[in-house]
mmCIF file of C-alpha atoms and ligand atoms in Angstrom:
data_model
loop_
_atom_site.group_PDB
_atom_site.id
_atom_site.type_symbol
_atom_site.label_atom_id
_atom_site.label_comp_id
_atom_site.label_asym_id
_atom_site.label_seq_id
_atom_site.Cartn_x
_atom_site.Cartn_y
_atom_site.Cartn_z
ATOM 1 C CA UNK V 1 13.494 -16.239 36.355
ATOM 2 C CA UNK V 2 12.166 -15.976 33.068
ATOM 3 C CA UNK V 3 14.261 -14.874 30.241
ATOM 4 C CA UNK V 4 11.778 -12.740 27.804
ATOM 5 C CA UNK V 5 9.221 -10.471 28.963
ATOM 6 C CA UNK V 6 5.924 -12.126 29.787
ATOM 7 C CA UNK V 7 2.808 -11.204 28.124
ATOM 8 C CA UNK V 8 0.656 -9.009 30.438
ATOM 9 C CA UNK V 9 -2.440 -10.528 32.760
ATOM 10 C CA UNK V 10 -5.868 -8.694 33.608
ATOM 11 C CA UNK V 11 -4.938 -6.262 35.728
ATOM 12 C CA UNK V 12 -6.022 -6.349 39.652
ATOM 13 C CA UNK V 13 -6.031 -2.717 39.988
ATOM 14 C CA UNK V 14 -6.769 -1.125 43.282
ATOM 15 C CA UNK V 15 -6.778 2.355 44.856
ATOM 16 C CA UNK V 16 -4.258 2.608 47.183
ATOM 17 C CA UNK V 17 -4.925 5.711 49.241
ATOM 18 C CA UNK V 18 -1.811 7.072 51.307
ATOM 19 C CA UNK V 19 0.700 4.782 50.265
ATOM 20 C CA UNK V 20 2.191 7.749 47.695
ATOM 21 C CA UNK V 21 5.679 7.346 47.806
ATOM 22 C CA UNK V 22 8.441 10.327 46.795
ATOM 23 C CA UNK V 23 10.719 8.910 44.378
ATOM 24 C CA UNK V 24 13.590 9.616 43.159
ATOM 25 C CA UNK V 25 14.459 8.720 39.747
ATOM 26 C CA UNK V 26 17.955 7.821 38.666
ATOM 27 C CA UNK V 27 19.573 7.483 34.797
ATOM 28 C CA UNK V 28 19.083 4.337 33.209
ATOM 29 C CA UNK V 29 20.924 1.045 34.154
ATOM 30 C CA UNK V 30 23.269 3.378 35.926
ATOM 31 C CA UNK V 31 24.975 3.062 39.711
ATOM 32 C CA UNK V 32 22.454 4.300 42.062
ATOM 33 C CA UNK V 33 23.514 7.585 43.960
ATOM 34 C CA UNK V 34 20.852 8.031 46.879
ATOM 35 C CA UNK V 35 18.371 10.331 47.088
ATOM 36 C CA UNK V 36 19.346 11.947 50.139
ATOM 37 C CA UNK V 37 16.282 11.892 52.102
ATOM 38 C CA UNK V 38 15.943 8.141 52.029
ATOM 39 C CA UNK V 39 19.634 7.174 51.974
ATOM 40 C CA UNK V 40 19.779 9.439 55.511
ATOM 41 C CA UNK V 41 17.413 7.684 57.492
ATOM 42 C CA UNK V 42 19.694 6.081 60.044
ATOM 43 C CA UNK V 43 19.268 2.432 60.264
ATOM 44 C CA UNK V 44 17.599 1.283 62.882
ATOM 45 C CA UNK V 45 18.851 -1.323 65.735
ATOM 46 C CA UNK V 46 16.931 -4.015 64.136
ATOM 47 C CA UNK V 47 18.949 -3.158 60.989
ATOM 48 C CA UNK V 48 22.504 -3.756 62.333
ATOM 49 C CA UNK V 49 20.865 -6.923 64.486
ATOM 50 C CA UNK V 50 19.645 -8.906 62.054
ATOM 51 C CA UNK V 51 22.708 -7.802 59.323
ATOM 52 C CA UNK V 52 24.914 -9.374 61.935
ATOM 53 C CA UNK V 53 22.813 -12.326 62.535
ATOM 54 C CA UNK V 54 22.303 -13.762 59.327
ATOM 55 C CA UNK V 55 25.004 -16.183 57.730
ATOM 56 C CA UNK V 56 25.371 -17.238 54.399
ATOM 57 C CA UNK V 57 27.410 -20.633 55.398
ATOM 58 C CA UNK V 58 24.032 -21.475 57.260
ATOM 59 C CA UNK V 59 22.092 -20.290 53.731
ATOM 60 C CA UNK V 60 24.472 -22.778 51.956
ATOM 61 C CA UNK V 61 23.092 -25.444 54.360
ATOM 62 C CA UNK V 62 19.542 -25.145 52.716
ATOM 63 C CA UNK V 63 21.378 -25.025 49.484
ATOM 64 C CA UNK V 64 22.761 -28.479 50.574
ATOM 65 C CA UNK V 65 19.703 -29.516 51.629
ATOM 66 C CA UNK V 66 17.569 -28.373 48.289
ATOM 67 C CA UNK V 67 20.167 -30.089 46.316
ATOM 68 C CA UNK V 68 19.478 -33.916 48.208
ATOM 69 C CA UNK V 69 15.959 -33.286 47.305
ATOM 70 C CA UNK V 70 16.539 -33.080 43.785
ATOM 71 C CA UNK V 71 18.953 -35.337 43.414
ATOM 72 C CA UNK V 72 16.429 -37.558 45.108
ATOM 73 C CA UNK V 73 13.756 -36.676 42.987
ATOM 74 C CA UNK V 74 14.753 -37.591 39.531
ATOM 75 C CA UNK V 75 16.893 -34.382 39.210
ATOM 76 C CA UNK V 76 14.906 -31.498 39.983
ATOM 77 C CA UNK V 77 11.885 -29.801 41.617
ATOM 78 C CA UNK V 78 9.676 -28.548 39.429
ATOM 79 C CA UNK V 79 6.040 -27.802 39.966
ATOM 80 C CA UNK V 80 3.954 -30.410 39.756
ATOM 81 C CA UNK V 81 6.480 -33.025 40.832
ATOM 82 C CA UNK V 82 7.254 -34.742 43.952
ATOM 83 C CA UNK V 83 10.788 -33.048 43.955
ATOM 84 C CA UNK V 84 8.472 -29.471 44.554
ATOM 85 C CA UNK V 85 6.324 -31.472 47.079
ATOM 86 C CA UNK V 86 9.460 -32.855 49.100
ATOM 87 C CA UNK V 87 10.867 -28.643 48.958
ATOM 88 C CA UNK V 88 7.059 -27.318 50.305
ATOM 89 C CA UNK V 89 7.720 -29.959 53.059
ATOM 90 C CA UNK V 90 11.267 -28.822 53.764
ATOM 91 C CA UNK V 91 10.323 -25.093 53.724
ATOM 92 C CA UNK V 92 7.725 -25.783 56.059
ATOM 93 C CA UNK V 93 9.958 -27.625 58.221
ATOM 94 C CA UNK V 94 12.580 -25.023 58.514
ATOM 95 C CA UNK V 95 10.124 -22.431 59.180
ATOM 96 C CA UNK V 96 7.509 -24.165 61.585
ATOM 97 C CA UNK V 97 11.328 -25.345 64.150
ATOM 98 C CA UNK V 98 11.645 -21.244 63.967
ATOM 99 C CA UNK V 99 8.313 -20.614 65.061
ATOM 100 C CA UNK V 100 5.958 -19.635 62.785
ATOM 101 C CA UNK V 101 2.534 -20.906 61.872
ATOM 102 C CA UNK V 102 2.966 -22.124 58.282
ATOM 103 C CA UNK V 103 -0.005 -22.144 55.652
ATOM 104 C CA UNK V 104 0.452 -23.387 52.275
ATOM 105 C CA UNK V 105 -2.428 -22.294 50.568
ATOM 106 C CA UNK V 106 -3.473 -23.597 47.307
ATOM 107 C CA UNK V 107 -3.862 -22.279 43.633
ATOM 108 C CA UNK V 108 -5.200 -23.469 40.107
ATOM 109 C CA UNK V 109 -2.769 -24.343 37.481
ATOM 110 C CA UNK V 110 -1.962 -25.249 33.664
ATOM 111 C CA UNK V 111 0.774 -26.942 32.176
ATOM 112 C CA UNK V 112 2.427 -29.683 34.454
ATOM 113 C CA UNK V 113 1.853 -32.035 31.948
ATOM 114 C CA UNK V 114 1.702 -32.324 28.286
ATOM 115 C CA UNK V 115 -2.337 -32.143 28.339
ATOM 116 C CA UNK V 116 -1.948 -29.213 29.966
ATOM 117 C CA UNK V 117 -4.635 -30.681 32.502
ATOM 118 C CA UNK V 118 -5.634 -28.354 35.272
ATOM 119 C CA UNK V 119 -3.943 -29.216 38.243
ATOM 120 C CA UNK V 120 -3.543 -27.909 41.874
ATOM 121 C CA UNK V 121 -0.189 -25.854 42.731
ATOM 122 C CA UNK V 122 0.723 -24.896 46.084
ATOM 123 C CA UNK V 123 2.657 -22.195 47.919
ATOM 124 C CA UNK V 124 4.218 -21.801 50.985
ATOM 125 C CA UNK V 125 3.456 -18.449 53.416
ATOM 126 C CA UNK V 126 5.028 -17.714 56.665
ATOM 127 C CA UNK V 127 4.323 -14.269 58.819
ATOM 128 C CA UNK V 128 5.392 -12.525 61.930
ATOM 129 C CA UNK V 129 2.604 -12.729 65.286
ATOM 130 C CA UNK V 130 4.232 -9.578 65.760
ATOM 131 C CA UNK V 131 3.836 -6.041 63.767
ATOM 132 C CA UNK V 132 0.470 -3.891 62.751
ATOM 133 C CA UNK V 133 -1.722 -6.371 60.694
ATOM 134 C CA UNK V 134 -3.100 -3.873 58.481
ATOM 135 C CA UNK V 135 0.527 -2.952 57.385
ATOM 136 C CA UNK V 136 2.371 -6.300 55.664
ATOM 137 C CA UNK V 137 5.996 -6.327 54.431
ATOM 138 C CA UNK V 138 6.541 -8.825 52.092
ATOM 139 C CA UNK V 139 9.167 -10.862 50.717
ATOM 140 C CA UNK V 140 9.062 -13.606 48.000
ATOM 141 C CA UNK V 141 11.262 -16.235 46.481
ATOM 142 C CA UNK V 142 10.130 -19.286 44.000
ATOM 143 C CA UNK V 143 10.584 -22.664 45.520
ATOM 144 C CA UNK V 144 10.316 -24.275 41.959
ATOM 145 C CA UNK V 145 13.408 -24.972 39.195
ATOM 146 C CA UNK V 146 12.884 -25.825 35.380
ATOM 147 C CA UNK V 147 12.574 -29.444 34.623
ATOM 148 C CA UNK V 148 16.050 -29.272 33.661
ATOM 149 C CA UNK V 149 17.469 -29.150 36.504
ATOM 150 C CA UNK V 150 17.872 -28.564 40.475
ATOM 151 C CA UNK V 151 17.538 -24.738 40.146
ATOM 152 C CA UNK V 152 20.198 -24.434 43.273
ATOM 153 C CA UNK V 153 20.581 -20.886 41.925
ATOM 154 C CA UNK V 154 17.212 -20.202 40.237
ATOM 155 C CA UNK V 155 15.627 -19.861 42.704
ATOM 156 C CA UNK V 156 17.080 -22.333 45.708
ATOM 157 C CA UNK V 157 19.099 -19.119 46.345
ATOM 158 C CA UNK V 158 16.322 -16.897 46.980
ATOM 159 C CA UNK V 159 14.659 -19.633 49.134
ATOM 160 C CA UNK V 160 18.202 -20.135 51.046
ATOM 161 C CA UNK V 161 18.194 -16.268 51.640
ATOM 162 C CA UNK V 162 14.957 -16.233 52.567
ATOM 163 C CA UNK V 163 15.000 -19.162 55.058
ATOM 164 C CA UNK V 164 18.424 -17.556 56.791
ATOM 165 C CA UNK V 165 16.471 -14.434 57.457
ATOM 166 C CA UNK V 166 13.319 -15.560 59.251
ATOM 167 C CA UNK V 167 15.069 -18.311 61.156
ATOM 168 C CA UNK V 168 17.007 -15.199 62.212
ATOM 169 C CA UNK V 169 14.282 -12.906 63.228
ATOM 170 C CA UNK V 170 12.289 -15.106 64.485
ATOM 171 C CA UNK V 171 8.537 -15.035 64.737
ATOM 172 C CA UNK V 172 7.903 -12.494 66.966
ATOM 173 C CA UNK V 173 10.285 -9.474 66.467
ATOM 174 C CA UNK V 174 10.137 -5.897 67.769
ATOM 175 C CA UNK V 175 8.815 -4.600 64.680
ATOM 176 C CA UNK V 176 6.051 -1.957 63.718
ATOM 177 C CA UNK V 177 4.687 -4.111 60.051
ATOM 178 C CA UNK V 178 4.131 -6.984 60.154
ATOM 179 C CA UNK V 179 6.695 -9.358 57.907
ATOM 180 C CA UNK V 180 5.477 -11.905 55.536
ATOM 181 C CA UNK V 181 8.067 -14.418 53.753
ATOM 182 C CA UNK V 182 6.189 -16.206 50.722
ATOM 183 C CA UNK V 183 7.856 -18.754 48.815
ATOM 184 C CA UNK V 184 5.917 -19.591 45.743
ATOM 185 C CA UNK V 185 5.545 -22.331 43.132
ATOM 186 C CA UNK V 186 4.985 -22.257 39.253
ATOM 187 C CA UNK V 187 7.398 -19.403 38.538
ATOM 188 C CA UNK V 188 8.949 -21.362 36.116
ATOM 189 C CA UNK V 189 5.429 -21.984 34.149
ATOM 190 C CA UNK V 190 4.374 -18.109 34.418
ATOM 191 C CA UNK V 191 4.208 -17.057 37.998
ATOM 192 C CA UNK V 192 1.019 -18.868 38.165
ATOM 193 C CA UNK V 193 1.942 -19.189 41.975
ATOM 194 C CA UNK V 194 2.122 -16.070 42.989
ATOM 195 C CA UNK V 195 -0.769 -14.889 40.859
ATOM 196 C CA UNK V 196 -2.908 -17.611 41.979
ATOM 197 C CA UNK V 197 -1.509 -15.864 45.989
ATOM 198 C CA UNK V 198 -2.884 -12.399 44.869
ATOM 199 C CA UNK V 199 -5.966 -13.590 43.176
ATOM 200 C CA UNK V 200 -6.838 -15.825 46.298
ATOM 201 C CA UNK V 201 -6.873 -12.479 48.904
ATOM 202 C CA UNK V 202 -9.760 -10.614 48.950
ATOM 203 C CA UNK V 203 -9.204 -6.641 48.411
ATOM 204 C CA UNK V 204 -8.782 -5.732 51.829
ATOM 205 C CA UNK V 205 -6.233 -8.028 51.977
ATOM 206 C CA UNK V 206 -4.276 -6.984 49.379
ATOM 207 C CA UNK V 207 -4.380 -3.218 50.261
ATOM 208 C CA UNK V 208 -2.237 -4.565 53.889
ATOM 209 C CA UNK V 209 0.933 -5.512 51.368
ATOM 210 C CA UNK V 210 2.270 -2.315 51.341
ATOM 211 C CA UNK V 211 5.226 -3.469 49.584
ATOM 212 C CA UNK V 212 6.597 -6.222 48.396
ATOM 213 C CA UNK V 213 10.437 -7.418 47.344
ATOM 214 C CA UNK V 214 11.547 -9.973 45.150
ATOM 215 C CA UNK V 215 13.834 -12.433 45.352
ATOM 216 C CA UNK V 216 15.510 -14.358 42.507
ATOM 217 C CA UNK V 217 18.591 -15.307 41.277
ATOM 218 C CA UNK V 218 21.308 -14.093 44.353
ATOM 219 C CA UNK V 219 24.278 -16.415 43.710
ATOM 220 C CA UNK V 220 25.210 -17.185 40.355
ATOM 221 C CA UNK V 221 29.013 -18.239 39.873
ATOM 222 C CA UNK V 222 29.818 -15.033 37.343
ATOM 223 C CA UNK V 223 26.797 -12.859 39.657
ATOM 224 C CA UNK V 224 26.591 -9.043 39.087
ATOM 225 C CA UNK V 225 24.669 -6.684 41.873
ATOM 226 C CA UNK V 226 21.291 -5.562 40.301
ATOM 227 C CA UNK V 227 18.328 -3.725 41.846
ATOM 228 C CA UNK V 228 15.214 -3.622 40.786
ATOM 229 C CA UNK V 229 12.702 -0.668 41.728
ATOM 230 C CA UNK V 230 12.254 2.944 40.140
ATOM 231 C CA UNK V 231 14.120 1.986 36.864
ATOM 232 C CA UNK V 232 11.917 1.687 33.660
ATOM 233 C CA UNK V 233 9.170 4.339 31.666
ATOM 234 C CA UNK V 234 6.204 2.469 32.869
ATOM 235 C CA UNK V 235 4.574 0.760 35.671
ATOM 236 C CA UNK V 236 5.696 -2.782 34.522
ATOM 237 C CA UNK V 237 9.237 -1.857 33.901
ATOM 238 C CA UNK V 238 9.829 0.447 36.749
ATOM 239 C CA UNK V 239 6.766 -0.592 39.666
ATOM 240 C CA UNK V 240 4.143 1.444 40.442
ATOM 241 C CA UNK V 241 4.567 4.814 42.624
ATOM 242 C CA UNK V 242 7.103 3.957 46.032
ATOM 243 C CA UNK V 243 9.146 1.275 44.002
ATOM 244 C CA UNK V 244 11.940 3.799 43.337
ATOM 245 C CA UNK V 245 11.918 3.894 47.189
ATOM 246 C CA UNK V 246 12.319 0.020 47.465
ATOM 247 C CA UNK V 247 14.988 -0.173 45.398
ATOM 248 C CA UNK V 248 16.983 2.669 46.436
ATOM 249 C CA UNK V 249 17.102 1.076 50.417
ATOM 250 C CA UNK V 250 18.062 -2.240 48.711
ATOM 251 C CA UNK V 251 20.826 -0.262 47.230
ATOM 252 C CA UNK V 252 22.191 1.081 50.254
ATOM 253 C CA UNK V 253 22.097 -1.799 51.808
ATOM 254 C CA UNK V 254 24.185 -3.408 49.152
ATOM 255 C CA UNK V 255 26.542 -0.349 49.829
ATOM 256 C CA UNK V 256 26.890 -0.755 53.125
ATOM 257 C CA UNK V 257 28.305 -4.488 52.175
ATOM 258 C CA UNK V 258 30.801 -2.762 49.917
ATOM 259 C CA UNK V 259 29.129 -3.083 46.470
ATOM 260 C CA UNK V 260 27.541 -0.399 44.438
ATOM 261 C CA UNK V 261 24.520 -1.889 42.526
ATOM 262 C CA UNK V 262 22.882 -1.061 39.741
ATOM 263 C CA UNK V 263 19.244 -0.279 39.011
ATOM 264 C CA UNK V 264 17.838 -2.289 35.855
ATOM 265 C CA UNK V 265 13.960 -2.624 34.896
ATOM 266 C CA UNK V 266 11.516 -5.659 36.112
ATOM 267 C CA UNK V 267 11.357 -8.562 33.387
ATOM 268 C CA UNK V 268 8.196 -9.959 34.628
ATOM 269 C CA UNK V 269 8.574 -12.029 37.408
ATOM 270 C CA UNK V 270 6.873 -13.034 40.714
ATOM 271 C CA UNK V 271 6.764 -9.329 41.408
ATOM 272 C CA UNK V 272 4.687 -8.633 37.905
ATOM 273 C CA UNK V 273 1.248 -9.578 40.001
ATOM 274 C CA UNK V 274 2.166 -7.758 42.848
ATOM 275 C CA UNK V 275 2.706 -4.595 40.011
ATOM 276 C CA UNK V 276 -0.493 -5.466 38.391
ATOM 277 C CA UNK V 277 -2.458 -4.918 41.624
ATOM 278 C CA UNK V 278 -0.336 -1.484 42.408
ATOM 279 C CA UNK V 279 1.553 -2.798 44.745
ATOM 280 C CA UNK V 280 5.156 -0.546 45.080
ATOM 281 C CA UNK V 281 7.776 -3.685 44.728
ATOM 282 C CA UNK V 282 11.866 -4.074 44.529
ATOM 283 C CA UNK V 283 13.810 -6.563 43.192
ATOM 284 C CA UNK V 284 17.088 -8.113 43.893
ATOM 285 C CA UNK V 285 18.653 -10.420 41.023
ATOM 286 C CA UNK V 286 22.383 -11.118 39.766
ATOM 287 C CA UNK V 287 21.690 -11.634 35.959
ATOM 288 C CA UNK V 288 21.507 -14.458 34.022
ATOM 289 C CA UNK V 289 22.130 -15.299 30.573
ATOM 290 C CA UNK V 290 23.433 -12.064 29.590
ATOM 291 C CA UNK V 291 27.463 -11.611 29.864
ATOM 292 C CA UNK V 292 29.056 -9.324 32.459
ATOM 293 C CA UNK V 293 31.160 -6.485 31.150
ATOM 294 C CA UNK V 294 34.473 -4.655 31.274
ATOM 295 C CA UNK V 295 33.307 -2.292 33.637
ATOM 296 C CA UNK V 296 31.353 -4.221 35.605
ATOM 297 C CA UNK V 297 34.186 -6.981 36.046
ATOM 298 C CA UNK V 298 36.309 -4.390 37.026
ATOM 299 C CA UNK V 299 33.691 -3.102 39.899
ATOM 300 C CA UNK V 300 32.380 -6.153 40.596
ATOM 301 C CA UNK V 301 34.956 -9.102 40.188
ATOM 302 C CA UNK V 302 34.231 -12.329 38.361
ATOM 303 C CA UNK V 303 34.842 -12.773 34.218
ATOM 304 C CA UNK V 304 33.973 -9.812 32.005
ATOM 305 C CA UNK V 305 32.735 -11.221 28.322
ATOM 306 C CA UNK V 306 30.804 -14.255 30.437
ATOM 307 C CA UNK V 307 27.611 -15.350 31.382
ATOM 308 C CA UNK V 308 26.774 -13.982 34.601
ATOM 309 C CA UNK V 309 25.330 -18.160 35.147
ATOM 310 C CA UNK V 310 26.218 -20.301 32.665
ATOM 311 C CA UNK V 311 24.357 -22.875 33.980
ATOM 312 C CA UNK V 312 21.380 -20.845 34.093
ATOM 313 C CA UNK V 313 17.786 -23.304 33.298
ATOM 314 C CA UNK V 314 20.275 -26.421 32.697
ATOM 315 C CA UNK V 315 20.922 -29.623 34.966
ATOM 316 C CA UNK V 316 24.682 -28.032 35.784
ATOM 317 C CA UNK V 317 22.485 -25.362 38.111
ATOM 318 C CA UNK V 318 23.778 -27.537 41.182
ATOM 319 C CA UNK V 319 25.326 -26.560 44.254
ATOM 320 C CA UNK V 320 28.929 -26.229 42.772
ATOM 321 C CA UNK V 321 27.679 -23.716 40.495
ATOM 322 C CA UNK V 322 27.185 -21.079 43.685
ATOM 323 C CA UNK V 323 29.211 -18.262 44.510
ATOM 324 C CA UNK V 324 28.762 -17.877 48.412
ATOM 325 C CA UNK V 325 30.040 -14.547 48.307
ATOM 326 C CA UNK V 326 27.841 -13.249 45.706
ATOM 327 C CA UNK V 327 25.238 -14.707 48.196
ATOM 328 C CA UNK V 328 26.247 -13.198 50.854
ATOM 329 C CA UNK V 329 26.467 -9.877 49.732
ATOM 330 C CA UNK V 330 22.614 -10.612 49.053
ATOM 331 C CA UNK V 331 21.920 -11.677 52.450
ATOM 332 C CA UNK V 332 23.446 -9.028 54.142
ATOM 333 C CA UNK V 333 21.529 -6.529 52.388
ATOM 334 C CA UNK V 334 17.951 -8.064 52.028
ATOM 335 C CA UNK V 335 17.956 -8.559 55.678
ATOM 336 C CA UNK V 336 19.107 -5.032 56.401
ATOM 337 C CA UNK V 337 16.105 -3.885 53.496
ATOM 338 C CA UNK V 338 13.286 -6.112 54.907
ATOM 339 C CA UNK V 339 14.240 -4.646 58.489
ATOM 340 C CA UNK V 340 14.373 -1.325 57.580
ATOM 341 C CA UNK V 341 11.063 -1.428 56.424
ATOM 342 C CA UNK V 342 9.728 -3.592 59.149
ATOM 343 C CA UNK V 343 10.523 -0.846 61.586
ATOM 344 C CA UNK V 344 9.521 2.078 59.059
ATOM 345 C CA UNK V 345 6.692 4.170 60.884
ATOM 346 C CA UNK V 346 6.760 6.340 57.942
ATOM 347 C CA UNK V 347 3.250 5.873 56.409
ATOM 348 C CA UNK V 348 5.541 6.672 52.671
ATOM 349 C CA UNK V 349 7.342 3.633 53.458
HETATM 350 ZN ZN1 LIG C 1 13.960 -17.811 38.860
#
């Protein structure tokens, strides 16, 4: 996650006939109430299934395992170094023993090195043999951390989560969309990874991601419960049309684990190319450098006046600095969101 708001890229703007989802909008920063068309549809048996299947001591083991590979590799496992090339390898791993085929396509990149030489980045993409392959669910973490340090938190978290969920679902699911889990690199240096992903498809490809949900930041030691989706004045801040959608089934699902969220704007992550290209996203993120308050202390537990991670983009962002129940509060609910939507036959969602 990057702190400030990134300077906008050309836009990859597409038409995108018949995916126009009803929102509804919510006050600003405020606990989401849902809409009650949306927040009624009964969750489906995949829902409860894969809800019940995923565990966040088994998310903690990638965690565990992310944190040898940095401590291995000088520290960390940023882009461009071989603590990023030993995580591609252990991504793959994980997901190739669960079944899927694995590509790990390429991208261009600046700024590994002081020269700011162009270099080759690469990302790691998983999918489902089963679902419509026209109609593509997605789901993204970053696999990279800051020089600084590990990054167990930002983003191993999201990568943990990710992991736990499709080795849980497996590769071939009884699902109507197909599900895509992309875990990319350069995040850190300006979602160059996940740019290069959206730049590398051609346009037919990108009209099958019919939505897309990001992942970053789910278990920081002072965590808060944030949604992204719906919540902003403009397309960058708030996604384009169906985001409100996204968000507000993210928030239910967070309900259902016992917390109530609440909705804050995009700040220009690995979801900004997916908004450039019109592509209705959510977000799920915990805060960072900002401090927790009263209220949300009270509603939420954890310190009120502190950093929701204090060891946010430093070396202390190791595995003691996770809150597993933060975590698995995430879990829970991104695996109830991505199969909710997996099994949507609702051409809105
Ligand atoms: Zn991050």
């Amino acid at each position: 996650m990057i702190a400030t708001r990134r300077p906008t890229r050309p836009r990859i703007r597409l038409a995108f006939a018949g995916i126009s989802l009803i929102l509804a909008s919510t006050a600003c920063g405020s606990a989401r109430q849902s809409p009650e068309s949306d927040a009624k549809v009964p969750d489906g048996p995949l829902v409860q299934q894969l809800t019940g299947a995923v565990s966040d001591a088994r998310a903690m083991d990638h965690l565990q395992a992310l944190q040898k590979i940095a401590d291995q590799h000088g520290g960390n496992r940023a882009s461009g170094t071989p603590g990023y090339e030993a995580s591609v390898e252990y991504v793959t791993g994980v997901l190739r023993d669960a079944g899927f085929d694995v590509s790990i396509p390429t991208y261009q990149v600046s700024g590994h090195d002081d020269e700011d030489a162009p270099a080759t980045g690469r990302n790691v993409i998983a999918q489902t043999r089963t679902g419509h392959p026209d109609r593509v669910v997605m789901i993204g973490a970053h696999l990279d951390s800051v020089p600084k340090g590990p990054g167990i938190v930002d983003d191993g978290s999201g990568v943990a989560t990710l992991l736990e969920i499709a080795t849980r679902l497996g590769a071939e699911p009884a699902v109507q969309n197909t599900v895509r889990f992309a875990f990319f690199g350069d995040e850190e240096t300006g979602s160059q990874g996940s740019n290069g992903y959206l730049q590398s498809l051609s346009t037919d490809d990108r009209q099958k991601i019919k939505l897309y949900v990001n992942v970053d930041m789910v278990a920081s030691p002072n965590g808060g419960y944030f949604v992204q989706g719906g919540e902003g004045t403009d397309e960058e801040t708030a996604g384009p049309a169906g985001s409100a959608t996204i968000g507000q089934v993210l928030a239910d699902q967070l309900a259902k684990t016992g917390v109530t969220p609440e909705s804050i704007e995009f700040v220009g992550d690995d979801e900004a190319p997916f908004i450039e290209a019109g592509i209705p996203v959510g977000g799920a993120e915990n805060g960072d450098r900002k401090k927790k308050t009263t209220e949300q202390a009270k509603a939420w537990g954890g310190q009120a006046g502190q950093d929701y991670d204090r060891c946010y983009h430093t070396a202390c962002d190791r595995i003691d600095n996770v809150n597993q129940d933060v975590l698995n509060h995430y879990l829970r609910a991104l695996a109830g969101t991505l199969a909710h939507f997996a099994t949507s036959t609702n051409e809105r969602h």
